[in-house]
Amino acid sequence: MKIRTGFGYDVHQLREGLDFWLGGIKIPHTHGALGHSDADVLIHVICDALLGAANMRDIGYHFADTDPQYKGIDSKILLREVLKLIRNAGFEVSNIDSTVCLQEPKVNPHIPAMKTCLAEVMQLPEEDISIKATTTEKLGFVGKKEGVAAYATVLIYKS
């Protein structure tokens, strides 16, 4: 069995009046993430980690932010496409571990819904998807409520 790990990191600015998508769900808040797609930072880092583990570059390579077909796209669609890519290469996902860094809104109450959504999109058991949340104790762009950051690691395997 061949085992590989991948790592993803992403940040997005927060802007007033935008929808805030995280982990495939819309979270009520006055600010949302700015991006070419729906700017779901959690899904983006999972995509990058999966692509990296399979040695398939990154999300921007496959879904360029200069391509109008991806303007405003639901990131769950991108995640499904990434899964097709890695599964066509013979890989399967073992587990995902992720962390969202956000001062507000509080993420913890939304983690169960995010896990349910991502498990459905990825066709994985919820127990294989870990989502954690933290603040930066009011330090940096996250602490000043100017942006959101996320990290993910994945384990994939090929039999």
mmCIF file with all atom_site columns, C-alpha atoms in Angstrom:
data_model
loop_
_atom_site.group_PDB
_atom_site.id
_atom_site.type_symbol
_atom_site.label_atom_id
_atom_site.label_alt_id
_atom_site.label_comp_id
_atom_site.label_asym_id
_atom_site.label_entity_id
_atom_site.label_seq_id
_atom_site.pdbx_PDB_ins_code
_atom_site.Cartn_x
_atom_site.Cartn_y
_atom_site.Cartn_z
_atom_site.occupancy
_atom_site.B_iso_or_equiv
_atom_site.pdbx_formal_charge
_atom_site.auth_seq_id
_atom_site.auth_comp_id
_atom_site.auth_asym_id
_atom_site.auth_atom_id
_atom_site.pdbx_PDB_model_num
ATOM 1   C CA . MET A 1 1   ? 0.000   0.000  0.000   1.00 0.00 ? 1   MET A CA 1
ATOM 2   C CA . LYS A 1 2   ? 1.266   3.478  -0.903  1.00 0.00 ? 2   LYS A CA 1
ATOM 3   C CA . ILE A 1 3   ? 0.497   6.185  1.684   1.00 0.00 ? 3   ILE A CA 1
ATOM 4   C CA . ARG A 1 4   ? 0.904   9.930  1.127   1.00 0.00 ? 4   ARG A CA 1
ATOM 5   C CA . THR A 1 5   ? 0.270   13.022 3.206   1.00 0.00 ? 5   THR A CA 1
ATOM 6   C CA . GLY A 1 6   ? -0.708  16.469 1.999   1.00 0.00 ? 6   GLY A CA 1
ATOM 7   C CA . PHE A 1 7   ? -0.881  19.924 3.527   1.00 0.00 ? 7   PHE A CA 1
ATOM 8   C CA . GLY A 1 8   ? -3.025  22.932 2.633   1.00 0.00 ? 8   GLY A CA 1
ATOM 9   C CA . TYR A 1 9   ? -2.999  26.562 3.760   1.00 0.00 ? 9   TYR A CA 1
ATOM 10  C CA . ASP A 1 10  ? -5.167  29.456 2.602   1.00 0.00 ? 10  ASP A CA 1
ATOM 11  C CA . VAL A 1 11  ? -6.310  32.913 3.680   1.00 0.00 ? 11  VAL A CA 1
ATOM 12  C CA . HIS A 1 12  ? -9.103  35.186 2.531   1.00 0.00 ? 12  HIS A CA 1
ATOM 13  C CA . GLN A 1 13  ? -9.945  38.775 3.377   1.00 0.00 ? 13  GLN A CA 1
ATOM 14  C CA . LEU A 1 14  ? -13.211 39.410 5.183   1.00 0.00 ? 14  LEU A CA 1
ATOM 15  C CA . ARG A 1 15  ? -15.539 42.038 3.755   1.00 0.00 ? 15  ARG A CA 1
ATOM 16  C CA . GLU A 1 16  ? -18.816 43.438 5.010   1.00 0.00 ? 16  GLU A CA 1
ATOM 17  C CA . GLY A 1 17  ? -21.947 42.389 3.160   1.00 0.00 ? 17  GLY A CA 1
ATOM 18  C CA . LEU A 1 18  ? -20.617 39.139 1.643   1.00 0.00 ? 18  LEU A CA 1
ATOM 19  C CA . ASP A 1 19  ? -21.986 35.682 2.404   1.00 0.00 ? 19  ASP A CA 1
ATOM 20  C CA . PHE A 1 20  ? -19.705 33.680 4.690   1.00 0.00 ? 20  PHE A CA 1
ATOM 21  C CA . TRP A 1 21  ? -19.212 30.116 3.459   1.00 0.00 ? 21  TRP A CA 1
ATOM 22  C CA . LEU A 1 22  ? -17.160 27.724 5.549   1.00 0.00 ? 22  LEU A CA 1
ATOM 23  C CA . GLY A 1 23  ? -16.958 23.955 5.253   1.00 0.00 ? 23  GLY A CA 1
ATOM 24  C CA . GLY A 1 24  ? -19.709 23.973 2.669   1.00 0.00 ? 24  GLY A CA 1
ATOM 25  C CA . ILE A 1 25  ? -22.286 25.753 4.807   1.00 0.00 ? 25  ILE A CA 1
ATOM 26  C CA . LYS A 1 26  ? -23.388 29.384 4.983   1.00 0.00 ? 26  LYS A CA 1
ATOM 27  C CA . ILE A 1 27  ? -22.696 30.862 8.407   1.00 0.00 ? 27  ILE A CA 1
ATOM 28  C CA . PRO A 1 28  ? -24.667 33.960 9.429   1.00 0.00 ? 28  PRO A CA 1
ATOM 29  C CA . HIS A 1 29  ? -22.321 36.905 9.885   1.00 0.00 ? 29  HIS A CA 1
ATOM 30  C CA . THR A 1 30  ? -21.957 40.550 8.872   1.00 0.00 ? 30  THR A CA 1
ATOM 31  C CA . HIS A 1 31  ? -18.757 39.772 6.935   1.00 0.00 ? 31  HIS A CA 1
ATOM 32  C CA . GLY A 1 32  ? -17.883 37.123 4.389   1.00 0.00 ? 32  GLY A CA 1
ATOM 33  C CA . ALA A 1 33  ? -14.699 35.970 2.706   1.00 0.00 ? 33  ALA A CA 1
ATOM 34  C CA . LEU A 1 34  ? -13.612 37.698 -0.498  1.00 0.00 ? 34  LEU A CA 1
ATOM 35  C CA . GLY A 1 35  ? -12.598 35.494 -3.408  1.00 0.00 ? 35  GLY A CA 1
ATOM 36  C CA . HIS A 1 36  ? -13.160 34.526 -7.031  1.00 0.00 ? 36  HIS A CA 1
ATOM 37  C CA . SER A 1 37  ? -15.290 31.542 -5.978  1.00 0.00 ? 37  SER A CA 1
ATOM 38  C CA . ASP A 1 38  ? -17.504 31.494 -2.887  1.00 0.00 ? 38  ASP A CA 1
ATOM 39  C CA . ALA A 1 39  ? -14.203 31.849 -0.949  1.00 0.00 ? 39  ALA A CA 1
ATOM 40  C CA . ASP A 1 40  ? -14.773 28.826 1.310   1.00 0.00 ? 40  ASP A CA 1
ATOM 41  C CA . VAL A 1 41  ? -11.325 28.770 2.877   1.00 0.00 ? 41  VAL A CA 1
ATOM 42  C CA . LEU A 1 42  ? -11.827 25.404 4.578   1.00 0.00 ? 42  LEU A CA 1
ATOM 43  C CA . ILE A 1 43  ? -12.749 23.600 1.384   1.00 0.00 ? 43  ILE A CA 1
ATOM 44  C CA . HIS A 1 44  ? -9.872  25.314 -0.417  1.00 0.00 ? 44  HIS A CA 1
ATOM 45  C CA . VAL A 1 45  ? -7.274  24.004 2.034   1.00 0.00 ? 45  VAL A CA 1
ATOM 46  C CA . ILE A 1 46  ? -8.738  20.505 1.856   1.00 0.00 ? 46  ILE A CA 1
ATOM 47  C CA . CYS A 1 47  ? -8.518  20.652 -1.949  1.00 0.00 ? 47  CYS A CA 1
ATOM 48  C CA . ASP A 1 48  ? -4.911  21.847 -1.797  1.00 0.00 ? 48  ASP A CA 1
ATOM 49  C CA . ALA A 1 49  ? -3.948  19.171 0.715   1.00 0.00 ? 49  ALA A CA 1
ATOM 50  C CA . LEU A 1 50  ? -5.538  16.415 -1.402  1.00 0.00 ? 50  LEU A CA 1
ATOM 51  C CA . LEU A 1 51  ? -3.952  17.652 -4.611  1.00 0.00 ? 51  LEU A CA 1
ATOM 52  C CA . GLY A 1 52  ? -0.576  18.037 -2.924  1.00 0.00 ? 52  GLY A CA 1
ATOM 53  C CA . ALA A 1 53  ? -0.692  14.530 -1.488  1.00 0.00 ? 53  ALA A CA 1
ATOM 54  C CA . ALA A 1 54  ? -1.393  13.137 -4.961  1.00 0.00 ? 54  ALA A CA 1
ATOM 55  C CA . ASN A 1 55  ? 1.357   15.354 -6.461  1.00 0.00 ? 55  ASN A CA 1
ATOM 56  C CA . MET A 1 56  ? -1.178  17.165 -8.647  1.00 0.00 ? 56  MET A CA 1
ATOM 57  C CA . ARG A 1 57  ? -0.183  20.783 -7.907  1.00 0.00 ? 57  ARG A CA 1
ATOM 58  C CA . ASP A 1 58  ? -2.789  23.068 -6.291  1.00 0.00 ? 58  ASP A CA 1
ATOM 59  C CA . ILE A 1 59  ? -6.335  24.374 -6.541  1.00 0.00 ? 59  ILE A CA 1
ATOM 60  C CA . GLY A 1 60  ? -5.275  27.466 -8.516  1.00 0.00 ? 60  GLY A CA 1
ATOM 61  C CA . TYR A 1 61  ? -3.619  25.299 -11.153 1.00 0.00 ? 61  TYR A CA 1
ATOM 62  C CA . HIS A 1 62  ? -6.807  23.327 -11.765 1.00 0.00 ? 62  HIS A CA 1
ATOM 63  C CA . PHE A 1 63  ? -9.364  26.118 -11.181 1.00 0.00 ? 63  PHE A CA 1
ATOM 64  C CA . ALA A 1 64  ? -7.690  29.434 -12.047 1.00 0.00 ? 64  ALA A CA 1
ATOM 65  C CA . ASP A 1 65  ? -9.081  32.568 -10.449 1.00 0.00 ? 65  ASP A CA 1
ATOM 66  C CA . THR A 1 66  ? -8.774  34.233 -13.866 1.00 0.00 ? 66  THR A CA 1
ATOM 67  C CA . ASP A 1 67  ? -11.229 31.764 -15.434 1.00 0.00 ? 67  ASP A CA 1
ATOM 68  C CA . PRO A 1 68  ? -14.747 33.237 -15.574 1.00 0.00 ? 68  PRO A CA 1
ATOM 69  C CA . GLN A 1 69  ? -16.384 29.787 -15.300 1.00 0.00 ? 69  GLN A CA 1
ATOM 70  C CA . TYR A 1 70  ? -15.261 29.653 -11.657 1.00 0.00 ? 70  TYR A CA 1
ATOM 71  C CA . LYS A 1 71  ? -16.535 33.132 -10.713 1.00 0.00 ? 71  LYS A CA 1
ATOM 72  C CA . GLY A 1 72  ? -18.754 32.690 -7.655  1.00 0.00 ? 72  GLY A CA 1
ATOM 73  C CA . ILE A 1 73  ? -18.665 28.883 -7.929  1.00 0.00 ? 73  ILE A CA 1
ATOM 74  C CA . ASP A 1 74  ? -19.715 26.759 -4.983  1.00 0.00 ? 74  ASP A CA 1
ATOM 75  C CA . SER A 1 75  ? -16.460 25.327 -3.584  1.00 0.00 ? 75  SER A CA 1
ATOM 76  C CA . LYS A 1 76  ? -18.199 21.993 -2.970  1.00 0.00 ? 76  LYS A CA 1
ATOM 77  C CA . ILE A 1 77  ? -18.173 21.563 -6.761  1.00 0.00 ? 77  ILE A CA 1
ATOM 78  C CA . LEU A 1 78  ? -14.412 22.138 -6.793  1.00 0.00 ? 78  LEU A CA 1
ATOM 79  C CA . LEU A 1 79  ? -13.957 19.597 -3.991  1.00 0.00 ? 79  LEU A CA 1
ATOM 80  C CA . ARG A 1 80  ? -15.953 16.989 -5.944  1.00 0.00 ? 80  ARG A CA 1
ATOM 81  C CA . GLU A 1 81  ? -13.718 17.614 -8.967  1.00 0.00 ? 81  GLU A CA 1
ATOM 82  C CA . VAL A 1 82  ? -10.563 17.278 -6.868  1.00 0.00 ? 82  VAL A CA 1
ATOM 83  C CA . LEU A 1 83  ? -11.834 13.981 -5.499  1.00 0.00 ? 83  LEU A CA 1
ATOM 84  C CA . LYS A 1 84  ? -12.456 12.748 -9.050  1.00 0.00 ? 84  LYS A CA 1
ATOM 85  C CA . LEU A 1 85  ? -8.880  13.673 -9.963  1.00 0.00 ? 85  LEU A CA 1
ATOM 86  C CA . ILE A 1 86  ? -7.259  11.848 -7.073  1.00 0.00 ? 86  ILE A CA 1
ATOM 87  C CA . ARG A 1 87  ? -9.591  8.851  -7.292  1.00 0.00 ? 87  ARG A CA 1
ATOM 88  C CA . ASN A 1 88  ? -8.912  8.548  -11.048 1.00 0.00 ? 88  ASN A CA 1
ATOM 89  C CA . ALA A 1 89  ? -5.231  8.382  -10.110 1.00 0.00 ? 89  ALA A CA 1
ATOM 90  C CA . GLY A 1 90  ? -6.025  5.440  -7.821  1.00 0.00 ? 90  GLY A CA 1
ATOM 91  C CA . PHE A 1 91  ? -5.991  7.254  -4.481  1.00 0.00 ? 91  PHE A CA 1
ATOM 92  C CA . GLU A 1 92  ? -8.557  7.163  -1.711  1.00 0.00 ? 92  GLU A CA 1
ATOM 93  C CA . VAL A 1 93  ? -8.870  9.473  1.293   1.00 0.00 ? 93  VAL A CA 1
ATOM 94  C CA . SER A 1 94  ? -8.058  8.022  4.694   1.00 0.00 ? 94  SER A CA 1
ATOM 95  C CA . ASN A 1 95  ? -8.640  11.099 6.853   1.00 0.00 ? 95  ASN A CA 1
ATOM 96  C CA . ILE A 1 96  ? -8.551  14.889 7.027   1.00 0.00 ? 96  ILE A CA 1
ATOM 97  C CA . ASP A 1 97  ? -7.459  17.089 9.915   1.00 0.00 ? 97  ASP A CA 1
ATOM 98  C CA . SER A 1 98  ? -8.137  20.813 9.617   1.00 0.00 ? 98  SER A CA 1
ATOM 99  C CA . THR A 1 99  ? -8.022  24.026 11.621  1.00 0.00 ? 99  THR A CA 1
ATOM 100 C CA . VAL A 1 100 ? -9.868  27.276 10.942  1.00 0.00 ? 100 VAL A CA 1
ATOM 101 C CA . CYS A 1 101 ? -8.375  30.480 12.398  1.00 0.00 ? 101 CYS A CA 1
ATOM 102 C CA . LEU A 1 102 ? -11.053 33.115 12.851  1.00 0.00 ? 102 LEU A CA 1
ATOM 103 C CA . GLN A 1 103 ? -11.706 35.717 15.510  1.00 0.00 ? 103 GLN A CA 1
ATOM 104 C CA . GLU A 1 104 ? -15.445 35.829 14.823  1.00 0.00 ? 104 GLU A CA 1
ATOM 105 C CA . PRO A 1 105 ? -17.973 34.433 14.272  1.00 0.00 ? 105 PRO A CA 1
ATOM 106 C CA . LYS A 1 106 ? -17.432 31.467 16.560  1.00 0.00 ? 106 LYS A CA 1
ATOM 107 C CA . VAL A 1 107 ? -16.915 28.349 14.446  1.00 0.00 ? 107 VAL A CA 1
ATOM 108 C CA . ASN A 1 108 ? -17.408 25.598 17.039  1.00 0.00 ? 108 ASN A CA 1
ATOM 109 C CA . PRO A 1 109 ? -21.238 25.628 16.964  1.00 0.00 ? 109 PRO A CA 1
ATOM 110 C CA . HIS A 1 110 ? -21.100 25.010 13.178  1.00 0.00 ? 110 HIS A CA 1
ATOM 111 C CA . ILE A 1 111 ? -18.575 22.161 13.143  1.00 0.00 ? 111 ILE A CA 1
ATOM 112 C CA . PRO A 1 112 ? -21.140 19.317 13.221  1.00 0.00 ? 112 PRO A CA 1
ATOM 113 C CA . ALA A 1 113 ? -22.979 20.754 10.193  1.00 0.00 ? 113 ALA A CA 1
ATOM 114 C CA . MET A 1 114 ? -19.696 21.298 8.335   1.00 0.00 ? 114 MET A CA 1
ATOM 115 C CA . LYS A 1 115 ? -18.598 17.721 9.016   1.00 0.00 ? 115 LYS A CA 1
ATOM 116 C CA . THR A 1 116 ? -21.943 16.386 7.792   1.00 0.00 ? 116 THR A CA 1
ATOM 117 C CA . CYS A 1 117 ? -21.751 18.479 4.627   1.00 0.00 ? 117 CYS A CA 1
ATOM 118 C CA . LEU A 1 118 ? -18.142 17.566 3.837   1.00 0.00 ? 118 LEU A CA 1
ATOM 119 C CA . ALA A 1 119 ? -18.721 13.874 4.554   1.00 0.00 ? 119 ALA A CA 1
ATOM 120 C CA . GLU A 1 120 ? -21.585 13.869 2.064   1.00 0.00 ? 120 GLU A CA 1
ATOM 121 C CA . VAL A 1 121 ? -19.597 15.714 -0.614  1.00 0.00 ? 121 VAL A CA 1
ATOM 122 C CA . MET A 1 122 ? -16.525 13.518 -0.159  1.00 0.00 ? 122 MET A CA 1
ATOM 123 C CA . GLN A 1 123 ? -18.410 10.250 0.418   1.00 0.00 ? 123 GLN A CA 1
ATOM 124 C CA . LEU A 1 124 ? -16.461 9.704  3.654   1.00 0.00 ? 124 LEU A CA 1
ATOM 125 C CA . PRO A 1 125 ? -17.559 8.843  7.183   1.00 0.00 ? 125 PRO A CA 1
ATOM 126 C CA . GLU A 1 126 ? -17.788 11.919 9.416   1.00 0.00 ? 126 GLU A CA 1
ATOM 127 C CA . GLU A 1 127 ? -15.342 10.245 11.811  1.00 0.00 ? 127 GLU A CA 1
ATOM 128 C CA . ASP A 1 128 ? -12.634 10.656 9.129   1.00 0.00 ? 128 ASP A CA 1
ATOM 129 C CA . ILE A 1 129 ? -13.044 14.451 9.003   1.00 0.00 ? 129 ILE A CA 1
ATOM 130 C CA . SER A 1 130 ? -11.640 16.560 11.828  1.00 0.00 ? 130 SER A CA 1
ATOM 131 C CA . ILE A 1 131 ? -12.393 20.279 11.987  1.00 0.00 ? 131 ILE A CA 1
ATOM 132 C CA . LYS A 1 132 ? -10.975 22.421 14.759  1.00 0.00 ? 132 LYS A CA 1
ATOM 133 C CA . ALA A 1 133 ? -11.288 26.150 15.357  1.00 0.00 ? 133 ALA A CA 1
ATOM 134 C CA . THR A 1 134 ? -9.089  28.702 17.030  1.00 0.00 ? 134 THR A CA 1
ATOM 135 C CA . THR A 1 135 ? -8.617  32.444 17.286  1.00 0.00 ? 135 THR A CA 1
ATOM 136 C CA . THR A 1 136 ? -5.305  34.250 17.187  1.00 0.00 ? 136 THR A CA 1
ATOM 137 C CA . GLU A 1 137 ? -5.946  35.969 20.518  1.00 0.00 ? 137 GLU A CA 1
ATOM 138 C CA . LYS A 1 138 ? -6.604  39.273 18.683  1.00 0.00 ? 138 LYS A CA 1
ATOM 139 C CA . LEU A 1 139 ? -3.169  39.194 17.002  1.00 0.00 ? 139 LEU A CA 1
ATOM 140 C CA . GLY A 1 140 ? -2.493  39.712 13.290  1.00 0.00 ? 140 GLY A CA 1
ATOM 141 C CA . PHE A 1 141 ? -5.002  40.020 10.450  1.00 0.00 ? 141 PHE A CA 1
ATOM 142 C CA . VAL A 1 142 ? -7.177  37.243 11.894  1.00 0.00 ? 142 VAL A CA 1
ATOM 143 C CA . GLY A 1 143 ? -7.223  38.835 15.333  1.00 0.00 ? 143 GLY A CA 1
ATOM 144 C CA . LYS A 1 144 ? -8.096  42.208 13.833  1.00 0.00 ? 144 LYS A CA 1
ATOM 145 C CA . LYS A 1 145 ? -11.048 40.537 12.044  1.00 0.00 ? 145 LYS A CA 1
ATOM 146 C CA . GLU A 1 146 ? -9.594  41.398 8.626   1.00 0.00 ? 146 GLU A CA 1
ATOM 147 C CA . GLY A 1 147 ? -9.366  37.829 7.379   1.00 0.00 ? 147 GLY A CA 1
ATOM 148 C CA . VAL A 1 148 ? -9.752  34.107 7.890   1.00 0.00 ? 148 VAL A CA 1
ATOM 149 C CA . ALA A 1 149 ? -7.062  31.430 7.593   1.00 0.00 ? 149 ALA A CA 1
ATOM 150 C CA . ALA A 1 150 ? -7.229  27.662 7.499   1.00 0.00 ? 150 ALA A CA 1
ATOM 151 C CA . TYR A 1 151 ? -4.886  24.683 7.475   1.00 0.00 ? 151 TYR A CA 1
ATOM 152 C CA . ALA A 1 152 ? -5.469  21.055 6.548   1.00 0.00 ? 152 ALA A CA 1
ATOM 153 C CA . THR A 1 153 ? -3.520  17.851 6.439   1.00 0.00 ? 153 THR A CA 1
ATOM 154 C CA . VAL A 1 154 ? -4.731  14.730 4.691   1.00 0.00 ? 154 VAL A CA 1
ATOM 155 C CA . LEU A 1 155 ? -3.727  11.116 4.447   1.00 0.00 ? 155 LEU A CA 1
ATOM 156 C CA . ILE A 1 156 ? -4.417  9.367  1.158   1.00 0.00 ? 156 ILE A CA 1
ATOM 157 C CA . TYR A 1 157 ? -3.566  5.842  0.073   1.00 0.00 ? 157 TYR A CA 1
ATOM 158 C CA . LYS A 1 158 ? -3.322  3.670  -2.997  1.00 0.00 ? 158 LYS A CA 1
ATOM 159 C CA . SER A 1 159 ? -3.776  -0.073 -2.668  1.00 0.00 ? 159 SER A CA 1
#
